[in-house]
Amino acid sequence: MPTEPIKRTVRSEIVRKMQRHWQLYLLILLPLIYFILFKYVPIFGVQIAFKDLNVKAGIWGSPWVGFKHFEAFFNHPNFWLLIKNTLFLSLYTLAVGFPAPILLALMINELKNGFFKRTVQMVTYAPYFISTVVMVSMILLFLAPRIGVIDHVRTALGLDSVNFIGEPSMFKTIFVLSDVWQYMGYSAIIYIAALAGVNPQLYEASKLDGASRLQKIIHIDLPSIMPIMVLLLVLNMGQLLNIGFEKVYLLQNPLNTSSSEIISTYVYKVGLVQANYSFSSAVGLFNSLINLLLILLANFGARRATGLGLF
């Protein structure tokens, strides 16, 4: 059977569909241009990670140096400190920050009083609109020694004054808890929306069977939002090493650097402050490759465990 007429038929069918729904293709055009210009074109700049960038010669004219900058980073005295701080802070944030909005959504879903339910949602959602700079300023004011609210409470209880921000062992907990406070309400919206779509007949059937609230949550709510949970977990794993640079950098000070120095803050200091663009690009590329590996592993693990995955 000749294939050329079939190809022509398929091609003309595609063109006919595009002409019929040209408005949809026009809508997608701007986002497509945005992604091409700002997400794909800059990928060509990654080559400076394998070059000694010469500003006069430009990216294309600079000499190739292979994996020199990667080797320099792997042999750097702070390499393992950066990896340890970044991984620990990321996993700590994921372990506390991922289940928090799920629990909040389940609790809000159980509320029967509409006014109280909306109030809780609004109160937990509001911190999301606070900018990172303002959020860090509030944290510094709350935790400031002698003048902070927390220190006033400790002093009233007869406890010693503590410089929380200057204590390296407390940095990660402060970062994670403030992150949960700021984003828990916003992240819970997705789960609340998923819970709103649960078939009411399931609740009626469980009520007739005498199921408790906890049993309803375990056997109806959690399985219903499981696809959303898996999807968000895989997406979060892909951003595991890209934890909030701005917040970490603003909370950082000479006293807590041993605990707060992570890959992204190091890239900023070396790349922009010290103008070592090739080295910082190599570190950033290494960071991106680890993220890609983590998202593949998370997707594979989720698919094996639950049968669900992002791709």
PDB file of N, CA and C in Angstrom, residues 158-228:
ATOM      1  N   GLY A 158      12.383  32.807  82.993  1.00  0.00           N
ATOM      2  CA  GLY A 158      13.615  32.578  83.754  1.00  0.00           C
ATOM      3  C   GLY A 158      14.710  31.887  82.975  1.00  0.00           C
ATOM      4  N   LEU A 159      14.572  31.837  81.638  1.00  0.00           N
ATOM      5  CA  LEU A 159      15.591  31.177  80.803  1.00  0.00           C
ATOM      6  C   LEU A 159      16.594  32.197  80.281  1.00  0.00           C
ATOM      7  N   ASP A 160      17.739  31.686  79.854  1.00  0.00           N
ATOM      8  CA  ASP A 160      18.796  32.570  79.359  1.00  0.00           C
ATOM      9  C   ASP A 160      18.457  33.097  77.972  1.00  0.00           C
ATOM     10  N   SER A 161      19.032  34.264  77.667  1.00  0.00           N
ATOM     11  CA  SER A 161      18.860  34.850  76.347  1.00  0.00           C
ATOM     12  C   SER A 161      19.686  34.054  75.324  1.00  0.00           C
ATOM     13  N   VAL A 162      19.099  33.832  74.126  1.00  0.00           N
ATOM     14  CA  VAL A 162      19.774  33.034  73.091  1.00  0.00           C
ATOM     15  C   VAL A 162      19.787  33.818  71.777  1.00  0.00           C
ATOM     16  N   ASN A 163      20.926  33.819  71.130  1.00  0.00           N
ATOM     17  CA  ASN A 163      21.036  34.423  69.798  1.00  0.00           C
ATOM     18  C   ASN A 163      20.720  33.338  68.764  1.00  0.00           C
ATOM     19  N   PHE A 164      19.436  33.168  68.447  1.00  0.00           N
ATOM     20  CA  PHE A 164      18.995  32.066  67.593  1.00  0.00           C
ATOM     21  C   PHE A 164      19.638  32.122  66.203  1.00  0.00           C
ATOM     22  N   ILE A 165      19.655  33.313  65.598  1.00  0.00           N
ATOM     23  CA  ILE A 165      20.190  33.435  64.233  1.00  0.00           C
ATOM     24  C   ILE A 165      21.705  33.226  64.204  1.00  0.00           C
ATOM     25  N   GLY A 166      22.359  33.490  65.291  1.00  0.00           N
ATOM     26  CA  GLY A 166      23.804  33.315  65.332  1.00  0.00           C
ATOM     27  C   GLY A 166      24.228  31.911  65.728  1.00  0.00           C
ATOM     28  N   GLU A 167      23.260  31.055  66.010  1.00  0.00           N
ATOM     29  CA  GLU A 167      23.560  29.684  66.434  1.00  0.00           C
ATOM     30  C   GLU A 167      23.449  28.743  65.227  1.00  0.00           C
ATOM     31  N   PRO A 168      24.566  28.174  64.731  1.00  0.00           N
ATOM     32  CA  PRO A 168      24.513  27.330  63.523  1.00  0.00           C
ATOM     33  C   PRO A 168      23.562  26.140  63.636  1.00  0.00           C
ATOM     34  N   SER A 169      23.462  25.542  64.813  1.00  0.00           N
ATOM     35  CA  SER A 169      22.611  24.353  64.969  1.00  0.00           C
ATOM     36  C   SER A 169      21.123  24.679  64.836  1.00  0.00           C
ATOM     37  N   MET A 170      20.741  25.960  64.992  1.00  0.00           N
ATOM     38  CA  MET A 170      19.328  26.339  64.924  1.00  0.00           C
ATOM     39  C   MET A 170      18.925  26.885  63.560  1.00  0.00           C
ATOM     40  N   PHE A 171      19.884  27.137  62.711  1.00  0.00           N
ATOM     41  CA  PHE A 171      19.574  27.795  61.437  1.00  0.00           C
ATOM     42  C   PHE A 171      18.571  26.989  60.607  1.00  0.00           C
ATOM     43  N   LYS A 172      18.822  25.688  60.448  1.00  0.00           N
ATOM     44  CA  LYS A 172      17.970  24.874  59.562  1.00  0.00           C
ATOM     45  C   LYS A 172      16.540  24.780  60.094  1.00  0.00           C
ATOM     46  N   THR A 173      16.397  24.650  61.412  1.00  0.00           N
ATOM     47  CA  THR A 173      15.053  24.575  61.997  1.00  0.00           C
ATOM     48  C   THR A 173      14.301  25.891  61.809  1.00  0.00           C
ATOM     49  N   ILE A 174      15.007  27.009  61.995  1.00  0.00           N
ATOM     50  CA  ILE A 174      14.372  28.319  61.780  1.00  0.00           C
ATOM     51  C   ILE A 174      13.922  28.455  60.327  1.00  0.00           C
ATOM     52  N   PHE A 175      14.776  28.053  59.411  1.00  0.00           N
ATOM     53  CA  PHE A 175      14.448  28.152  57.980  1.00  0.00           C
ATOM     54  C   PHE A 175      13.233  27.288  57.644  1.00  0.00           C
ATOM     55  N   VAL A 176      13.241  26.048  58.093  1.00  0.00           N
ATOM     56  CA  VAL A 176      12.173  25.105  57.725  1.00  0.00           C
ATOM     57  C   VAL A 176      10.830  25.524  58.334  1.00  0.00           C
ATOM     58  N   LEU A 177      10.833  25.874  59.621  1.00  0.00           N
ATOM     59  CA  LEU A 177       9.567  26.236  60.275  1.00  0.00           C
ATOM     60  C   LEU A 177       8.975  27.521  59.695  1.00  0.00           C
ATOM     61  N   SER A 178       9.832  28.492  59.393  1.00  0.00           N
ATOM     62  CA  SER A 178       9.319  29.724  58.783  1.00  0.00           C
ATOM     63  C   SER A 178       8.793  29.446  57.372  1.00  0.00           C
ATOM     64  N   ASP A 179       9.431  28.503  56.684  1.00  0.00           N
ATOM     65  CA  ASP A 179       8.970  28.109  55.346  1.00  0.00           C
ATOM     66  C   ASP A 179       7.594  27.441  55.421  1.00  0.00           C
ATOM     67  N   VAL A 180       7.415  26.588  56.407  1.00  0.00           N
ATOM     68  CA  VAL A 180       6.118  25.913  56.593  1.00  0.00           C
ATOM     69  C   VAL A 180       5.042  26.946  56.894  1.00  0.00           C
ATOM     70  N   TRP A 181       5.352  27.882  57.773  1.00  0.00           N
ATOM     71  CA  TRP A 181       4.390  28.935  58.131  1.00  0.00           C
ATOM     72  C   TRP A 181       3.983  29.745  56.900  1.00  0.00           C
ATOM     73  N   GLN A 182       4.938  30.047  56.031  1.00  0.00           N
ATOM     74  CA  GLN A 182       4.655  30.908  54.886  1.00  0.00           C
ATOM     75  C   GLN A 182       3.911  30.182  53.765  1.00  0.00           C
ATOM     76  N   TYR A 183       4.230  28.918  53.515  1.00  0.00           N
ATOM     77  CA  TYR A 183       3.706  28.250  52.316  1.00  0.00           C
ATOM     78  C   TYR A 183       2.673  27.154  52.583  1.00  0.00           C
ATOM     79  N   MET A 184       2.469  26.798  53.841  1.00  0.00           N
ATOM     80  CA  MET A 184       1.562  25.696  54.158  1.00  0.00           C
ATOM     81  C   MET A 184       0.136  25.966  53.653  1.00  0.00           C
ATOM     82  N   GLY A 185      -0.393  27.161  53.906  1.00  0.00           N
ATOM     83  CA  GLY A 185      -1.758  27.489  53.516  1.00  0.00           C
ATOM     84  C   GLY A 185      -1.933  27.504  52.014  1.00  0.00           C
ATOM     85  N   TYR A 186      -0.944  28.072  51.308  1.00  0.00           N
ATOM     86  CA  TYR A 186      -1.022  28.139  49.845  1.00  0.00           C
ATOM     87  C   TYR A 186      -0.975  26.740  49.224  1.00  0.00           C
ATOM     88  N   SER A 187      -0.065  25.904  49.733  1.00  0.00           N
ATOM     89  CA  SER A 187       0.065  24.551  49.179  1.00  0.00           C
ATOM     90  C   SER A 187      -1.161  23.701  49.488  1.00  0.00           C
ATOM     91  N   ALA A 188      -1.834  24.001  50.600  1.00  0.00           N
ATOM     92  CA  ALA A 188      -3.003  23.204  50.994  1.00  0.00           C
ATOM     93  C   ALA A 188      -4.181  23.389  50.045  1.00  0.00           C
ATOM     94  N   ILE A 189      -4.182  24.510  49.294  1.00  0.00           N
ATOM     95  CA  ILE A 189      -5.317  24.792  48.406  1.00  0.00           C
ATOM     96  C   ILE A 189      -5.508  23.669  47.389  1.00  0.00           C
ATOM     97  N   ILE A 190      -4.400  23.157  46.862  1.00  0.00           N
ATOM     98  CA  ILE A 190      -4.485  22.095  45.848  1.00  0.00           C
ATOM     99  C   ILE A 190      -5.153  20.852  46.442  1.00  0.00           C
ATOM    100  N   TYR A 191      -4.767  20.510  47.670  1.00  0.00           N
ATOM    101  CA  TYR A 191      -5.337  19.316  48.304  1.00  0.00           C
ATOM    102  C   TYR A 191      -6.808  19.552  48.692  1.00  0.00           C
ATOM    103  N   ILE A 192      -7.117  20.774  49.118  1.00  0.00           N
ATOM    104  CA  ILE A 192      -8.517  21.082  49.455  1.00  0.00           C
ATOM    105  C   ILE A 192      -9.390  20.949  48.208  1.00  0.00           C
ATOM    106  N   ALA A 193      -8.865  21.426  47.077  1.00  0.00           N
ATOM    107  CA  ALA A 193      -9.612  21.308  45.816  1.00  0.00           C
ATOM    108  C   ALA A 193      -9.810  19.840  45.438  1.00  0.00           C
ATOM    109  N   ALA A 194      -8.757  19.029  45.654  1.00  0.00           N
ATOM    110  CA  ALA A 194      -8.875  17.599  45.335  1.00  0.00           C
ATOM    111  C   ALA A 194      -9.889  16.918  46.258  1.00  0.00           C
ATOM    112  N   LEU A 195      -9.892  17.306  47.528  1.00  0.00           N
ATOM    113  CA  LEU A 195     -10.847  16.716  48.485  1.00  0.00           C
ATOM    114  C   LEU A 195     -12.286  17.121  48.163  1.00  0.00           C
ATOM    115  N   ALA A 196     -12.436  18.324  47.594  1.00  0.00           N
ATOM    116  CA  ALA A 196     -13.795  18.781  47.240  1.00  0.00           C
ATOM    117  C   ALA A 196     -14.390  17.929  46.115  1.00  0.00           C
ATOM    118  N   GLY A 197     -13.528  17.255  45.359  1.00  0.00           N
ATOM    119  CA  GLY A 197     -14.011  16.442  44.249  1.00  0.00           C
ATOM    120  C   GLY A 197     -14.304  14.997  44.609  1.00  0.00           C
ATOM    121  N   VAL A 198     -14.152  14.648  45.889  1.00  0.00           N
ATOM    122  CA  VAL A 198     -14.429  13.263  46.312  1.00  0.00           C
ATOM    123  C   VAL A 198     -15.929  12.991  46.252  1.00  0.00           C
ATOM    124  N   ASN A 199     -16.280  11.844  45.753  1.00  0.00           N
ATOM    125  CA  ASN A 199     -17.693  11.473  45.614  1.00  0.00           C
ATOM    126  C   ASN A 199     -18.373  11.413  46.994  1.00  0.00           C
ATOM    127  N   PRO A 200     -19.426  12.233  47.236  1.00  0.00           N
ATOM    128  CA  PRO A 200     -20.102  12.238  48.553  1.00  0.00           C
ATOM    129  C   PRO A 200     -20.704  10.880  48.921  1.00  0.00           C
ATOM    130  N   GLN A 201     -20.990  10.062  47.906  1.00  0.00           N
ATOM    131  CA  GLN A 201     -21.587   8.750  48.186  1.00  0.00           C
ATOM    132  C   GLN A 201     -20.621   7.850  48.976  1.00  0.00           C
ATOM    133  N   LEU A 202     -19.320   8.109  48.789  1.00  0.00           N
ATOM    134  CA  LEU A 202     -18.335   7.335  49.559  1.00  0.00           C
ATOM    135  C   LEU A 202     -18.445   7.651  51.044  1.00  0.00           C
ATOM    136  N   TYR A 203     -18.653   8.943  51.360  1.00  0.00           N
ATOM    137  CA  TYR A 203     -18.816   9.340  52.766  1.00  0.00           C
ATOM    138  C   TYR A 203     -20.110   8.769  53.337  1.00  0.00           C
ATOM    139  N   GLU A 204     -21.158   8.797  52.506  1.00  0.00           N
ATOM    140  CA  GLU A 204     -22.449   8.256  52.976  1.00  0.00           C
ATOM    141  C   GLU A 204     -22.326   6.758  53.267  1.00  0.00           C
ATOM    142  N   ALA A 205     -21.640   6.054  52.367  1.00  0.00           N
ATOM    143  CA  ALA A 205     -21.471   4.608  52.558  1.00  0.00           C
ATOM    144  C   ALA A 205     -20.644   4.310  53.811  1.00  0.00           C
ATOM    145  N   SER A 206     -19.588   5.113  54.020  1.00  0.00           N
ATOM    146  CA  SER A 206     -18.744   4.890  55.204  1.00  0.00           C
ATOM    147  C   SER A 206     -19.511   5.217  56.484  1.00  0.00           C
ATOM    148  N   LYS A 207     -20.416   6.214  56.390  1.00  0.00           N
ATOM    149  CA  LYS A 207     -21.231   6.581  57.552  1.00  0.00           C
ATOM    150  C   LYS A 207     -22.174   5.437  57.930  1.00  0.00           C
ATOM    151  N   LEU A 208     -22.760   4.811  56.897  1.00  0.00           N
ATOM    152  CA  LEU A 208     -23.652   3.676  57.154  1.00  0.00           C
ATOM    153  C   LEU A 208     -22.888   2.493  57.750  1.00  0.00           C
ATOM    154  N   ASP A 209     -21.607   2.367  57.346  1.00  0.00           N
ATOM    155  CA  ASP A 209     -20.779   1.272  57.874  1.00  0.00           C
ATOM    156  C   ASP A 209     -20.222   1.573  59.251  1.00  0.00           C
ATOM    157  N   GLY A 210     -20.492   2.794  59.756  1.00  0.00           N
ATOM    158  CA  GLY A 210     -20.027   3.148  61.097  1.00  0.00           C
ATOM    159  C   GLY A 210     -18.566   3.540  61.164  1.00  0.00           C
ATOM    160  N   ALA A 211     -18.018   4.040  60.050  1.00  0.00           N
ATOM    161  CA  ALA A 211     -16.603   4.434  60.043  1.00  0.00           C
ATOM    162  C   ALA A 211     -16.395   5.715  60.842  1.00  0.00           C
ATOM    163  N   SER A 212     -15.280   5.782  61.556  1.00  0.00           N
ATOM    164  CA  SER A 212     -14.940   6.991  62.305  1.00  0.00           C
ATOM    165  C   SER A 212     -14.333   8.024  61.355  1.00  0.00           C
ATOM    166  N   ARG A 213     -14.081   9.239  61.874  1.00  0.00           N
ATOM    167  CA  ARG A 213     -13.479  10.288  61.040  1.00  0.00           C
ATOM    168  C   ARG A 213     -12.084   9.884  60.570  1.00  0.00           C
ATOM    169  N   LEU A 214     -11.342   9.282  61.480  1.00  0.00           N
ATOM    170  CA  LEU A 214      -9.977   8.861  61.128  1.00  0.00           C
ATOM    171  C   LEU A 214     -10.010   7.791  60.040  1.00  0.00           C
ATOM    172  N   GLN A 215     -10.958   6.870  60.140  1.00  0.00           N
ATOM    173  CA  GLN A 215     -11.084   5.813  59.119  1.00  0.00           C
ATOM    174  C   GLN A 215     -11.493   6.402  57.767  1.00  0.00           C
ATOM    175  N   LYS A 216     -12.350   7.435  57.786  1.00  0.00           N
ATOM    176  CA  LYS A 216     -12.728   8.099  56.529  1.00  0.00           C
ATOM    177  C   LYS A 216     -11.511   8.751  55.881  1.00  0.00           C
ATOM    178  N   ILE A 217     -10.688   9.384  56.723  1.00  0.00           N
ATOM    179  CA  ILE A 217      -9.496  10.047  56.188  1.00  0.00           C
ATOM    180  C   ILE A 217      -8.545   9.025  55.579  1.00  0.00           C
ATOM    181  N   ILE A 218      -8.356   7.916  56.299  1.00  0.00           N
ATOM    182  CA  ILE A 218      -7.388   6.908  55.844  1.00  0.00           C
ATOM    183  C   ILE A 218      -7.874   6.176  54.595  1.00  0.00           C
ATOM    184  N   HIS A 219      -9.154   5.832  54.565  1.00  0.00           N
ATOM    185  CA  HIS A 219      -9.657   4.969  53.480  1.00  0.00           C
ATOM    186  C   HIS A 219     -10.335   5.719  52.333  1.00  0.00           C
ATOM    187  N   ILE A 220     -10.663   7.003  52.536  1.00  0.00           N
ATOM    188  CA  ILE A 220     -11.330   7.745  51.452  1.00  0.00           C
ATOM    189  C   ILE A 220     -10.503   8.968  51.024  1.00  0.00           C
ATOM    190  N   ASP A 221     -10.179   9.835  52.008  1.00  0.00           N
ATOM    191  CA  ASP A 221      -9.509  11.096  51.658  1.00  0.00           C
ATOM    192  C   ASP A 221      -8.108  10.873  51.102  1.00  0.00           C
ATOM    193  N   LEU A 222      -7.304  10.126  51.840  1.00  0.00           N
ATOM    194  CA  LEU A 222      -5.918   9.945  51.403  1.00  0.00           C
ATOM    195  C   LEU A 222      -5.800   9.248  50.044  1.00  0.00           C
ATOM    196  N   PRO A 223      -6.548   8.149  49.808  1.00  0.00           N
ATOM    197  CA  PRO A 223      -6.474   7.555  48.455  1.00  0.00           C
ATOM    198  C   PRO A 223      -6.963   8.500  47.357  1.00  0.00           C
ATOM    199  N   SER A 224      -7.917   9.389  47.695  1.00  0.00           N
ATOM    200  CA  SER A 224      -8.448  10.310  46.683  1.00  0.00           C
ATOM    201  C   SER A 224      -7.423  11.354  46.267  1.00  0.00           C
ATOM    202  N   ILE A 225      -6.583  11.794  47.218  1.00  0.00           N
ATOM    203  CA  ILE A 225      -5.606  12.834  46.862  1.00  0.00           C
ATOM    204  C   ILE A 225      -4.222  12.238  46.575  1.00  0.00           C
ATOM    205  N   MET A 226      -4.140  10.908  46.553  1.00  0.00           N
ATOM    206  CA  MET A 226      -2.840  10.260  46.323  1.00  0.00           C
ATOM    207  C   MET A 226      -2.201  10.679  44.993  1.00  0.00           C
ATOM    208  N   PRO A 227      -2.946  10.745  43.854  1.00  0.00           N
ATOM    209  CA  PRO A 227      -2.298  11.190  42.602  1.00  0.00           C
ATOM    210  C   PRO A 227      -1.690  12.579  42.711  1.00  0.00           C
ATOM    211  N   ILE A 228      -2.400  13.515  43.397  1.00  0.00           N
ATOM    212  CA  ILE A 228      -1.868  14.872  43.575  1.00  0.00           C
ATOM    213  C   ILE A 228      -0.621  14.834  44.452  1.00  0.00           C
TER     214      ILE A 228
END
